[in-house]
Amino acid sequence: QVQLVESGGGTAQHGGSLRLSCEISGDIVSLDDMAWYRTGPENARELVASITPAGTTTYMDAVKGRFTISRDNAKKTVSLQMNNLNSEDTTVYYCSARIRSRESPDFRTYWGQGTQVIVSP
């Protein structure tokens, strides 16, 4: 059974940093794009950053220059380094990954349970 487990959330001061990590376990055949989302206005999930297997990254405008997504294909992890945090970054963050597993031969998107980030003034 595929599982994504996030860690690294918590509280940081305005201008501070946090690093989120997501570990993927299960009988994985292939990992495709990996990403971090967060809960935005009206509880919709918004894409924060994504990374392809080759390492090509994309970022939402609000985090460009402050956040960095990275992945380790061998360890099956994806991380999000968040610097210069501000109050608008306060929300729940979710990792996701498109995975082909032995139990699901087609690629499908899996989600972590979410980790809370709070930025204090």
PDB file of C-alpha atoms in Angstrom:
ATOM      1  CA  GLN A   1       0.000   0.000   0.000  1.00  0.00           C
ATOM      2  CA  VAL A   2       1.407   3.345  -1.066  1.00  0.00           C
ATOM      3  CA  GLN A   3       1.747   5.955   1.667  1.00  0.00           C
ATOM      4  CA  LEU A   4       3.026   9.508   1.737  1.00  0.00           C
ATOM      5  CA  VAL A   5       4.064  10.847   5.139  1.00  0.00           C
ATOM      6  CA  GLU A   6       4.942  14.499   5.646  1.00  0.00           C
ATOM      7  CA  SER A   7       7.102  15.925   8.394  1.00  0.00           C
ATOM      8  CA  GLY A   8       8.690  19.232   9.279  1.00  0.00           C
ATOM      9  CA  GLY A   9       5.678  21.430   9.790  1.00  0.00           C
ATOM     10  CA  GLY A  10       5.361  23.659  12.807  1.00  0.00           C
ATOM     11  CA  THR A  11       5.729  27.268  13.829  1.00  0.00           C
ATOM     12  CA  ALA A  12       8.207  29.791  12.515  1.00  0.00           C
ATOM     13  CA  GLN A  13       8.627  33.497  12.970  1.00  0.00           C
ATOM     14  CA  HIS A  14       7.979  36.000  10.236  1.00  0.00           C
ATOM     15  CA  GLY A  15      11.060  35.929   8.023  1.00  0.00           C
ATOM     16  CA  GLY A  16      12.098  32.525   9.322  1.00  0.00           C
ATOM     17  CA  SER A  17      12.456  29.143   7.631  1.00  0.00           C
ATOM     18  CA  LEU A  18      10.993  25.671   7.728  1.00  0.00           C
ATOM     19  CA  ARG A  19      11.742  22.540   5.748  1.00  0.00           C
ATOM     20  CA  LEU A  20       8.997  20.089   4.861  1.00  0.00           C
ATOM     21  CA  SER A  21       9.785  16.521   3.902  1.00  0.00           C
ATOM     22  CA  CYS A  22       7.650  13.757   2.460  1.00  0.00           C
ATOM     23  CA  GLU A  23       8.599  10.094   2.449  1.00  0.00           C
ATOM     24  CA  ILE A  24       6.927   7.657   0.104  1.00  0.00           C
ATOM     25  CA  SER A  25       6.602   3.995   0.964  1.00  0.00           C
ATOM     26  CA  GLY A  26       4.993   0.996  -0.625  1.00  0.00           C
ATOM     27  CA  ASP A  27       5.561  -1.263  -3.575  1.00  0.00           C
ATOM     28  CA  ILE A  28       6.549   1.505  -6.007  1.00  0.00           C
ATOM     29  CA  VAL A  29       7.188   0.731  -9.663  1.00  0.00           C
ATOM     30  CA  SER A  30       7.660   4.276 -10.940  1.00  0.00           C
ATOM     31  CA  LEU A  31       7.597   7.830  -9.581  1.00  0.00           C
ATOM     32  CA  ASP A  32       6.435  10.646 -11.838  1.00  0.00           C
ATOM     33  CA  ASP A  33       5.873  14.291 -10.906  1.00  0.00           C
ATOM     34  CA  MET A  34       5.946  15.218  -7.231  1.00  0.00           C
ATOM     35  CA  ALA A  35       4.508  18.353  -5.725  1.00  0.00           C
ATOM     36  CA  TRP A  36       3.544  20.361  -2.689  1.00  0.00           C
ATOM     37  CA  TYR A  37       0.096  21.898  -2.365  1.00  0.00           C
ATOM     38  CA  ARG A  38      -1.420  24.014   0.340  1.00  0.00           C
ATOM     39  CA  THR A  39      -4.908  24.942   1.393  1.00  0.00           C
ATOM     40  CA  GLY A  40      -5.733  28.349  -0.007  1.00  0.00           C
ATOM     41  CA  PRO A  41      -8.745  30.660   0.036  1.00  0.00           C
ATOM     42  CA  GLU A  42     -12.107  28.944   0.396  1.00  0.00           C
ATOM     43  CA  ASN A  43     -10.291  25.717   1.305  1.00  0.00           C
ATOM     44  CA  ALA A  44      -9.192  25.020  -2.252  1.00  0.00           C
ATOM     45  CA  ARG A  45      -5.825  23.308  -2.649  1.00  0.00           C
ATOM     46  CA  GLU A  46      -3.355  25.401  -4.585  1.00  0.00           C
ATOM     47  CA  LEU A  47      -0.167  24.171  -6.191  1.00  0.00           C
ATOM     48  CA  VAL A  48       2.858  25.555  -4.398  1.00  0.00           C
ATOM     49  CA  ALA A  49       5.630  23.811  -6.313  1.00  0.00           C
ATOM     50  CA  SER A  50       6.176  20.788  -8.487  1.00  0.00           C
ATOM     51  CA  ILE A  51       9.167  18.836  -9.743  1.00  0.00           C
ATOM     52  CA  THR A  52       9.510  16.342 -12.564  1.00  0.00           C
ATOM     53  CA  PRO A  53      11.628  13.178 -12.389  1.00  0.00           C
ATOM     54  CA  ALA A  54      14.347  15.034 -14.301  1.00  0.00           C
ATOM     55  CA  GLY A  55      14.289  17.895 -11.792  1.00  0.00           C
ATOM     56  CA  THR A  56      12.376  20.572 -13.678  1.00  0.00           C
ATOM     57  CA  THR A  57      10.554  22.771 -11.181  1.00  0.00           C
ATOM     58  CA  THR A  58       7.597  25.148 -11.191  1.00  0.00           C
ATOM     59  CA  TYR A  59       6.423  27.509  -8.443  1.00  0.00           C
ATOM     60  CA  MET A  60       3.379  29.598  -7.695  1.00  0.00           C
ATOM     61  CA  ASP A  61       4.149  33.305  -7.970  1.00  0.00           C
ATOM     62  CA  ALA A  62       3.690  33.944  -4.242  1.00  0.00           C
ATOM     63  CA  VAL A  63       6.617  31.671  -3.299  1.00  0.00           C
ATOM     64  CA  LYS A  64       9.060  32.238  -6.145  1.00  0.00           C
ATOM     65  CA  GLY A  65      12.474  33.117  -4.805  1.00  0.00           C
ATOM     66  CA  ARG A  66      11.564  31.970  -1.295  1.00  0.00           C
ATOM     67  CA  PHE A  67      10.694  28.269  -1.592  1.00  0.00           C
ATOM     68  CA  THR A  68      12.728  25.474  -3.156  1.00  0.00           C
ATOM     69  CA  ILE A  69      11.401  22.036  -4.014  1.00  0.00           C
ATOM     70  CA  SER A  70      13.753  19.086  -4.349  1.00  0.00           C
ATOM     71  CA  ARG A  71      13.500  15.330  -4.651  1.00  0.00           C
ATOM     72  CA  ASP A  72      15.605  12.262  -4.050  1.00  0.00           C
ATOM     73  CA  ASN A  73      14.452   9.546  -6.418  1.00  0.00           C
ATOM     74  CA  ALA A  74      16.504   6.844  -4.737  1.00  0.00           C
ATOM     75  CA  LYS A  75      15.122   7.624  -1.284  1.00  0.00           C
ATOM     76  CA  LYS A  76      11.643   8.374  -2.661  1.00  0.00           C
ATOM     77  CA  THR A  77      11.397  11.701  -0.911  1.00  0.00           C
ATOM     78  CA  VAL A  78      10.347  15.209  -1.853  1.00  0.00           C
ATOM     79  CA  SER A  79      11.196  18.276   0.208  1.00  0.00           C
ATOM     80  CA  LEU A  80      10.187  21.910   0.349  1.00  0.00           C
ATOM     81  CA  GLN A  81      12.611  24.438   1.782  1.00  0.00           C
ATOM     82  CA  MET A  82      10.651  27.515   2.816  1.00  0.00           C
ATOM     83  CA  ASN A  83      12.563  30.710   3.539  1.00  0.00           C
ATOM     84  CA  ASN A  84      11.497  34.258   4.377  1.00  0.00           C
ATOM     85  CA  LEU A  85       8.133  33.018   5.595  1.00  0.00           C
ATOM     86  CA  ASN A  86       5.238  35.413   6.044  1.00  0.00           C
ATOM     87  CA  SER A  87       1.735  35.205   7.490  1.00  0.00           C
ATOM     88  CA  GLU A  88       0.222  34.322   4.131  1.00  0.00           C
ATOM     89  CA  ASP A  89       2.178  31.046   4.229  1.00  0.00           C
ATOM     90  CA  THR A  90       0.203  29.914   7.272  1.00  0.00           C
ATOM     91  CA  THR A  91      -1.914  26.942   6.251  1.00  0.00           C
ATOM     92  CA  VAL A  92      -1.815  23.162   5.799  1.00  0.00           C
ATOM     93  CA  TYR A  93       0.671  21.769   3.278  1.00  0.00           C
ATOM     94  CA  TYR A  94       0.239  18.482   1.411  1.00  0.00           C
ATOM     95  CA  CYS A  95       2.700  16.500  -0.634  1.00  0.00           C
ATOM     96  CA  SER A  96       1.519  14.590  -3.655  1.00  0.00           C
ATOM     97  CA  ALA A  97       3.058  12.254  -6.158  1.00  0.00           C
ATOM     98  CA  ARG A  98       2.031  10.469  -9.308  1.00  0.00           C
ATOM     99  CA  ILE A  99       2.929   6.870  -8.741  1.00  0.00           C
ATOM    100  CA  ARG A 100       2.673   3.577 -10.512  1.00  0.00           C
ATOM    101  CA  SER A 101       2.652   0.741  -8.051  1.00  0.00           C
ATOM    102  CA  ARG A 102       2.303  -3.022  -8.274  1.00  0.00           C
ATOM    103  CA  GLU A 103      -1.258  -2.727  -6.973  1.00  0.00           C
ATOM    104  CA  SER A 104      -2.148   0.020  -9.462  1.00  0.00           C
ATOM    105  CA  PRO A 105      -0.510  -0.470 -12.897  1.00  0.00           C
ATOM    106  CA  ASP A 106      -1.623   2.975 -14.129  1.00  0.00           C
ATOM    107  CA  PHE A 107      -0.217   6.201 -12.735  1.00  0.00           C
ATOM    108  CA  ARG A 108      -2.413   7.745 -10.087  1.00  0.00           C
ATOM    109  CA  THR A 109      -1.992  10.648  -7.695  1.00  0.00           C
ATOM    110  CA  TYR A 110      -1.434   9.953  -4.025  1.00  0.00           C
ATOM    111  CA  TRP A 111      -1.598  12.467  -1.176  1.00  0.00           C
ATOM    112  CA  GLY A 112      -0.066  12.866   2.226  1.00  0.00           C
ATOM    113  CA  GLN A 113      -2.136  13.634   5.304  1.00  0.00           C
ATOM    114  CA  GLY A 114      -1.034  17.251   5.509  1.00  0.00           C
ATOM    115  CA  THR A 115       1.216  19.188   7.852  1.00  0.00           C
ATOM    116  CA  GLN A 116       0.398  22.501   9.496  1.00  0.00           C
ATOM    117  CA  VAL A 117       2.636  25.525   9.044  1.00  0.00           C
ATOM    118  CA  ILE A 118       2.101  28.572  11.230  1.00  0.00           C
ATOM    119  CA  VAL A 119       4.021  31.786  10.755  1.00  0.00           C
ATOM    120  CA  SER A 120       3.913  34.064  13.762  1.00  0.00           C
ATOM    121  CA  PRO A 121       4.323  37.835  13.447  1.00  0.00           C
TER     122      PRO A 121
END
